[in-house]
């Protein structure tokens, strides 16, 4: 029992760290200036502090890497917590929920882990993903948009958007589900997992915060169906 409570408290601490880190990323993304750092002639822009902007963008990249590492720790701790729950007496008041978790590097499975609250529309789900899980392709990203600040690139394939996965959302409802997540997550960070080709290729974790900006919509990108 003491081991289980210990794991629960560790999970709570990790989630607090995640929330704090996500808020820091939001603040950095909000303070970052849109667009490139050079003008049309290739010279440093004179309307912003280019050196400070480089520092801010570097901090955003580092914090997003920290977030990715933290999400992996949370996933591992959830699996450990689940293992401890199996040792509990049958009369336990804890009710497990179905959440997809990793079953290894090359296989997927859905195992039962305990969550302290029902999943919210923008809440992250810990799961291993690859390019076969892609359900949307990003074909436009506007400069200075929330998507641009999050590091989303043209050509990125969306594997996860908050709680949305290809395996848990009917294709006919995908668009409506995406709108629901975005609508419930204005000014709140959403974990977005993408598959990227070319430079920096692989499966990448991003943090996207829907918000109003000078352009249209809350994201500033266009997502289309993945070509068959």
Short mmCIF file of C-alpha atoms in Angstrom, two decimals:
data_model
loop_
_atom_site.label_atom_id
_atom_site.label_comp_id
_atom_site.label_asym_id
_atom_site.label_seq_id
_atom_site.Cartn_x
_atom_site.Cartn_y
_atom_site.Cartn_z
CA UNK A 1 0.00 0.00 0.00
CA UNK A 2 2.79 2.42 0.88
CA UNK A 3 4.54 1.66 -2.42
CA UNK A 4 1.34 2.39 -4.35
CA UNK A 5 0.81 5.71 -2.57
CA UNK A 6 4.46 6.54 -3.25
CA UNK A 7 3.98 5.96 -6.97
CA UNK A 8 0.78 8.02 -6.91
CA UNK A 9 2.56 10.93 -5.25
CA UNK A 10 5.41 10.68 -7.75
CA UNK A 11 2.88 10.86 -10.59
CA UNK A 12 1.27 13.92 -9.04
CA UNK A 13 4.68 15.58 -8.74
CA UNK A 14 5.51 14.79 -12.37
CA UNK A 15 2.16 16.19 -13.50
CA UNK A 16 2.82 19.38 -11.52
CA UNK A 17 6.19 19.65 -13.24
CA UNK A 18 4.46 19.14 -16.61
CA UNK A 19 1.90 21.87 -15.91
CA UNK A 20 4.61 24.29 -14.80
CA UNK A 21 6.76 23.54 -17.82
CA UNK A 22 3.84 23.97 -20.21
CA UNK A 23 3.01 27.35 -18.69
CA UNK A 24 6.64 28.41 -19.14
CA UNK A 25 6.51 27.34 -22.79
CA UNK A 26 3.32 29.37 -23.30
CA UNK A 27 4.96 32.46 -21.82
CA UNK A 28 8.02 32.06 -24.03
CA UNK A 29 5.91 31.47 -27.15
CA UNK A 30 3.83 34.55 -26.35
CA UNK A 31 6.92 36.75 -25.96
CA UNK A 32 8.56 35.41 -29.14
CA UNK A 33 8.32 37.68 -32.18
CA UNK A 34 6.80 36.27 -35.39
CA UNK A 35 8.56 35.87 -38.70
CA UNK A 36 12.16 35.43 -39.76
CA UNK A 37 15.07 37.27 -38.15
CA UNK A 38 16.30 38.86 -41.38
CA UNK A 39 14.70 41.35 -43.75
CA UNK A 40 14.10 41.01 -47.48
CA UNK A 41 17.73 41.96 -48.16
CA UNK A 42 19.11 39.34 -45.81
CA UNK A 43 20.12 41.77 -43.06
CA UNK A 44 19.09 41.40 -39.39
CA UNK A 45 15.71 43.00 -38.75
CA UNK A 46 15.90 46.44 -37.14
CA UNK A 47 12.41 46.32 -35.62
CA UNK A 48 13.24 43.68 -33.01
CA UNK A 49 16.11 42.72 -30.73
CA UNK A 50 17.45 39.86 -32.87
CA UNK A 51 19.87 38.63 -30.20
CA UNK A 52 17.12 38.45 -27.56
CA UNK A 53 14.78 36.73 -30.01
CA UNK A 54 17.40 34.07 -30.77
CA UNK A 55 17.73 33.43 -27.05
CA UNK A 56 13.95 33.16 -26.64
CA UNK A 57 13.59 30.72 -29.54
CA UNK A 58 16.46 28.64 -28.19
CA UNK A 59 14.77 28.55 -24.78
CA UNK A 60 11.52 27.40 -26.40
CA UNK A 61 13.35 24.56 -28.17
CA UNK A 62 15.07 23.48 -24.94
CA UNK A 63 11.83 23.57 -22.93
CA UNK A 64 10.05 21.51 -25.59
CA UNK A 65 12.85 18.92 -25.34
CA UNK A 66 12.43 18.96 -21.55
CA UNK A 67 8.69 18.43 -22.04
CA UNK A 68 9.30 15.43 -24.30
CA UNK A 69 11.62 13.85 -21.71
CA UNK A 70 9.11 14.54 -18.93
CA UNK A 71 6.27 12.90 -20.87
CA UNK A 72 8.40 9.76 -21.22
CA UNK A 73 8.97 9.74 -17.45
CA UNK A 74 5.22 10.09 -16.86
CA UNK A 75 4.53 7.19 -19.24
CA UNK A 76 7.04 4.98 -17.43
CA UNK A 77 5.62 5.91 -14.03
CA UNK A 78 2.06 5.12 -15.21
CA UNK A 79 3.18 1.64 -16.21
CA UNK A 80 4.90 1.20 -12.84
CA UNK A 81 1.81 2.43 -11.02
CA UNK A 82 -0.34 -0.02 -12.95
CA UNK A 83 1.94 -2.88 -11.92
CA UNK A 84 1.58 -1.86 -8.28
CA UNK A 85 -2.20 -1.65 -8.58
CA UNK A 86 -2.33 -5.31 -9.59
CA UNK A 87 -0.97 -6.16 -6.14
CA UNK A 88 -3.81 -4.34 -4.38
CA UNK A 89 -6.65 -6.17 -2.56
CA UNK A 90 -9.82 -6.75 -4.57
CA UNK A 91 -11.82 -4.34 -2.39
CA UNK A 92 -9.76 -1.34 -3.49
CA UNK A 93 -11.74 1.82 -4.16
CA UNK A 94 -9.46 2.81 -7.03
CA UNK A 95 -11.16 2.30 -10.41
CA UNK A 96 -8.82 1.73 -13.35
CA UNK A 97 -9.47 3.22 -16.78
CA UNK A 98 -8.41 2.11 -20.24
CA UNK A 99 -5.52 4.20 -21.54
CA UNK A 100 -3.18 3.21 -24.40
CA UNK A 101 0.36 2.60 -23.17
CA UNK A 102 3.52 1.33 -24.73
CA UNK A 103 4.00 -2.43 -24.83
CA UNK A 104 7.49 -2.29 -26.29
CA UNK A 105 9.47 -0.73 -29.11
CA UNK A 106 7.85 -2.68 -31.93
CA UNK A 107 4.31 -3.50 -30.70
CA UNK A 108 1.28 -1.64 -29.37
CA UNK A 109 -1.28 -2.75 -26.81
CA UNK A 110 -4.02 -1.17 -24.73
CA UNK A 111 -3.48 -1.91 -21.05
CA UNK A 112 -5.40 -0.72 -18.02
CA UNK A 113 -3.76 2.02 -16.01
CA UNK A 114 -5.24 4.22 -13.32
CA UNK A 115 -6.01 7.84 -14.01
CA UNK A 116 -6.93 10.26 -11.22
CA UNK A 117 -9.54 11.98 -13.46
CA UNK A 118 -11.39 11.34 -16.72
CA UNK A 119 -9.49 12.32 -19.81
CA UNK A 120 -10.15 15.90 -20.99
CA UNK A 121 -10.34 16.82 -24.69
CA UNK A 122 -6.86 18.35 -24.81
CA UNK A 123 -5.22 15.96 -22.37
CA UNK A 124 -2.18 14.03 -23.53
CA UNK A 125 -2.24 10.24 -23.89
CA UNK A 126 0.97 8.31 -23.35
CA UNK A 127 1.48 5.91 -26.25
CA UNK A 128 4.11 4.81 -28.77
CA UNK A 129 3.39 6.03 -32.28
CA UNK A 130 4.84 5.74 -35.77
CA UNK A 131 4.00 7.12 -39.21
CA UNK A 132 1.29 4.50 -39.76
CA UNK A 133 -0.72 6.33 -37.08
CA UNK A 134 -0.86 9.56 -39.13
CA UNK A 135 -4.35 10.98 -39.72
CA UNK A 136 -3.62 14.53 -40.93
CA UNK A 137 -0.91 16.23 -42.99
CA UNK A 138 0.14 19.82 -42.40
CA UNK A 139 0.38 21.62 -45.75
CA UNK A 140 0.41 25.26 -44.59
CA UNK A 141 1.94 27.06 -41.59
CA UNK A 142 1.62 30.85 -41.26
CA UNK A 143 4.56 32.86 -39.94
CA UNK A 144 3.97 34.13 -36.42
CA UNK A 145 1.08 31.74 -35.81
CA UNK A 146 0.67 29.45 -32.79
CA UNK A 147 1.53 26.50 -35.05
CA UNK A 148 4.71 28.25 -36.19
CA UNK A 149 5.68 29.04 -32.58
CA UNK A 150 5.14 25.39 -31.65
CA UNK A 151 7.57 24.26 -34.35
CA UNK A 152 5.04 22.67 -36.70
CA UNK A 153 6.35 22.43 -40.27
CA UNK A 154 4.84 21.91 -43.69
CA UNK A 155 4.93 18.18 -44.41
CA UNK A 156 4.54 17.11 -40.77
CA UNK A 157 2.10 14.23 -40.34
CA UNK A 158 -0.10 14.42 -37.25
CA UNK A 159 0.04 11.24 -35.15
CA UNK A 160 -1.59 12.61 -32.02
CA UNK A 161 -3.43 15.82 -31.20
CA UNK A 162 -4.15 16.07 -27.50
CA UNK A 163 -6.27 13.00 -26.74
CA UNK A 164 -7.01 12.30 -30.41
CA UNK A 165 -5.43 9.23 -31.98
CA UNK A 166 -6.24 7.49 -35.24
CA UNK A 167 -7.02 4.33 -33.30
CA UNK A 168 -9.51 5.92 -30.90
CA UNK A 169 -11.38 8.34 -33.20
CA UNK A 170 -13.69 7.43 -36.07
CA UNK A 171 -12.51 8.99 -39.33
CA UNK A 172 -15.91 10.58 -39.95
CA UNK A 173 -15.64 12.42 -36.61
CA UNK A 174 -11.99 13.42 -36.83
CA UNK A 175 -12.67 17.00 -37.90
CA UNK A 176 -15.31 17.55 -35.21
CA UNK A 177 -13.05 16.00 -32.58
CA UNK A 178 -10.19 18.31 -33.56
CA UNK A 179 -12.49 21.35 -33.30
CA UNK A 180 -13.63 20.19 -29.86
CA UNK A 181 -10.05 19.84 -28.60
CA UNK A 182 -9.05 23.25 -29.95
CA UNK A 183 -12.21 24.88 -28.58
CA UNK A 184 -11.58 23.50 -25.10
CA UNK A 185 -7.88 24.38 -25.16
CA UNK A 186 -7.72 28.09 -25.98
CA UNK A 187 -4.59 29.45 -24.25
CA UNK A 188 -3.89 25.95 -22.95
CA UNK A 189 -1.06 23.72 -24.22
CA UNK A 190 -1.88 20.68 -26.35
CA UNK A 191 0.58 17.85 -26.88
CA UNK A 192 0.98 17.25 -30.61
CA UNK A 193 3.01 14.31 -31.92
CA UNK A 194 4.18 14.48 -35.52
CA UNK A 195 6.19 12.39 -37.95
CA UNK A 196 8.69 14.50 -39.88
CA UNK A 197 10.81 13.70 -42.90
CA UNK A 198 14.05 15.41 -43.91
CA UNK A 199 15.99 17.57 -41.45
CA UNK A 200 15.15 16.65 -37.87
CA UNK A 201 13.23 13.61 -39.07
CA UNK A 202 11.45 11.09 -36.87
CA UNK A 203 8.61 11.17 -34.37
CA UNK A 204 8.61 14.50 -32.53
CA UNK A 205 6.66 15.88 -29.57
CA UNK A 206 5.45 19.48 -29.89
CA UNK A 207 3.47 21.75 -27.59
CA UNK A 208 0.83 23.76 -29.44
CA UNK A 209 -1.22 26.44 -27.69
CA UNK A 210 -4.36 27.58 -29.56
CA UNK A 211 -4.79 31.35 -29.19
CA UNK A 212 -5.89 34.43 -31.02
CA UNK A 213 -3.19 36.07 -33.13
CA UNK A 214 -3.03 38.53 -36.01
CA UNK A 215 -4.09 35.89 -38.54
CA UNK A 216 -7.16 33.68 -38.98
CA UNK A 217 -8.16 30.89 -36.63
CA UNK A 218 -6.52 29.74 -33.43
CA UNK A 219 -3.74 27.59 -34.92
CA UNK A 220 -2.50 29.27 -38.08
CA UNK A 221 -2.01 26.08 -40.06
CA UNK A 222 -3.97 23.93 -42.49
CA UNK A 223 -4.36 20.20 -41.93
CA UNK A 224 -5.53 17.90 -44.72
CA UNK A 225 -6.16 14.18 -44.98
CA UNK A 226 -3.07 12.05 -45.40
CA UNK A 227 -2.82 10.93 -49.06
CA UNK A 228 -3.86 7.33 -49.49
#
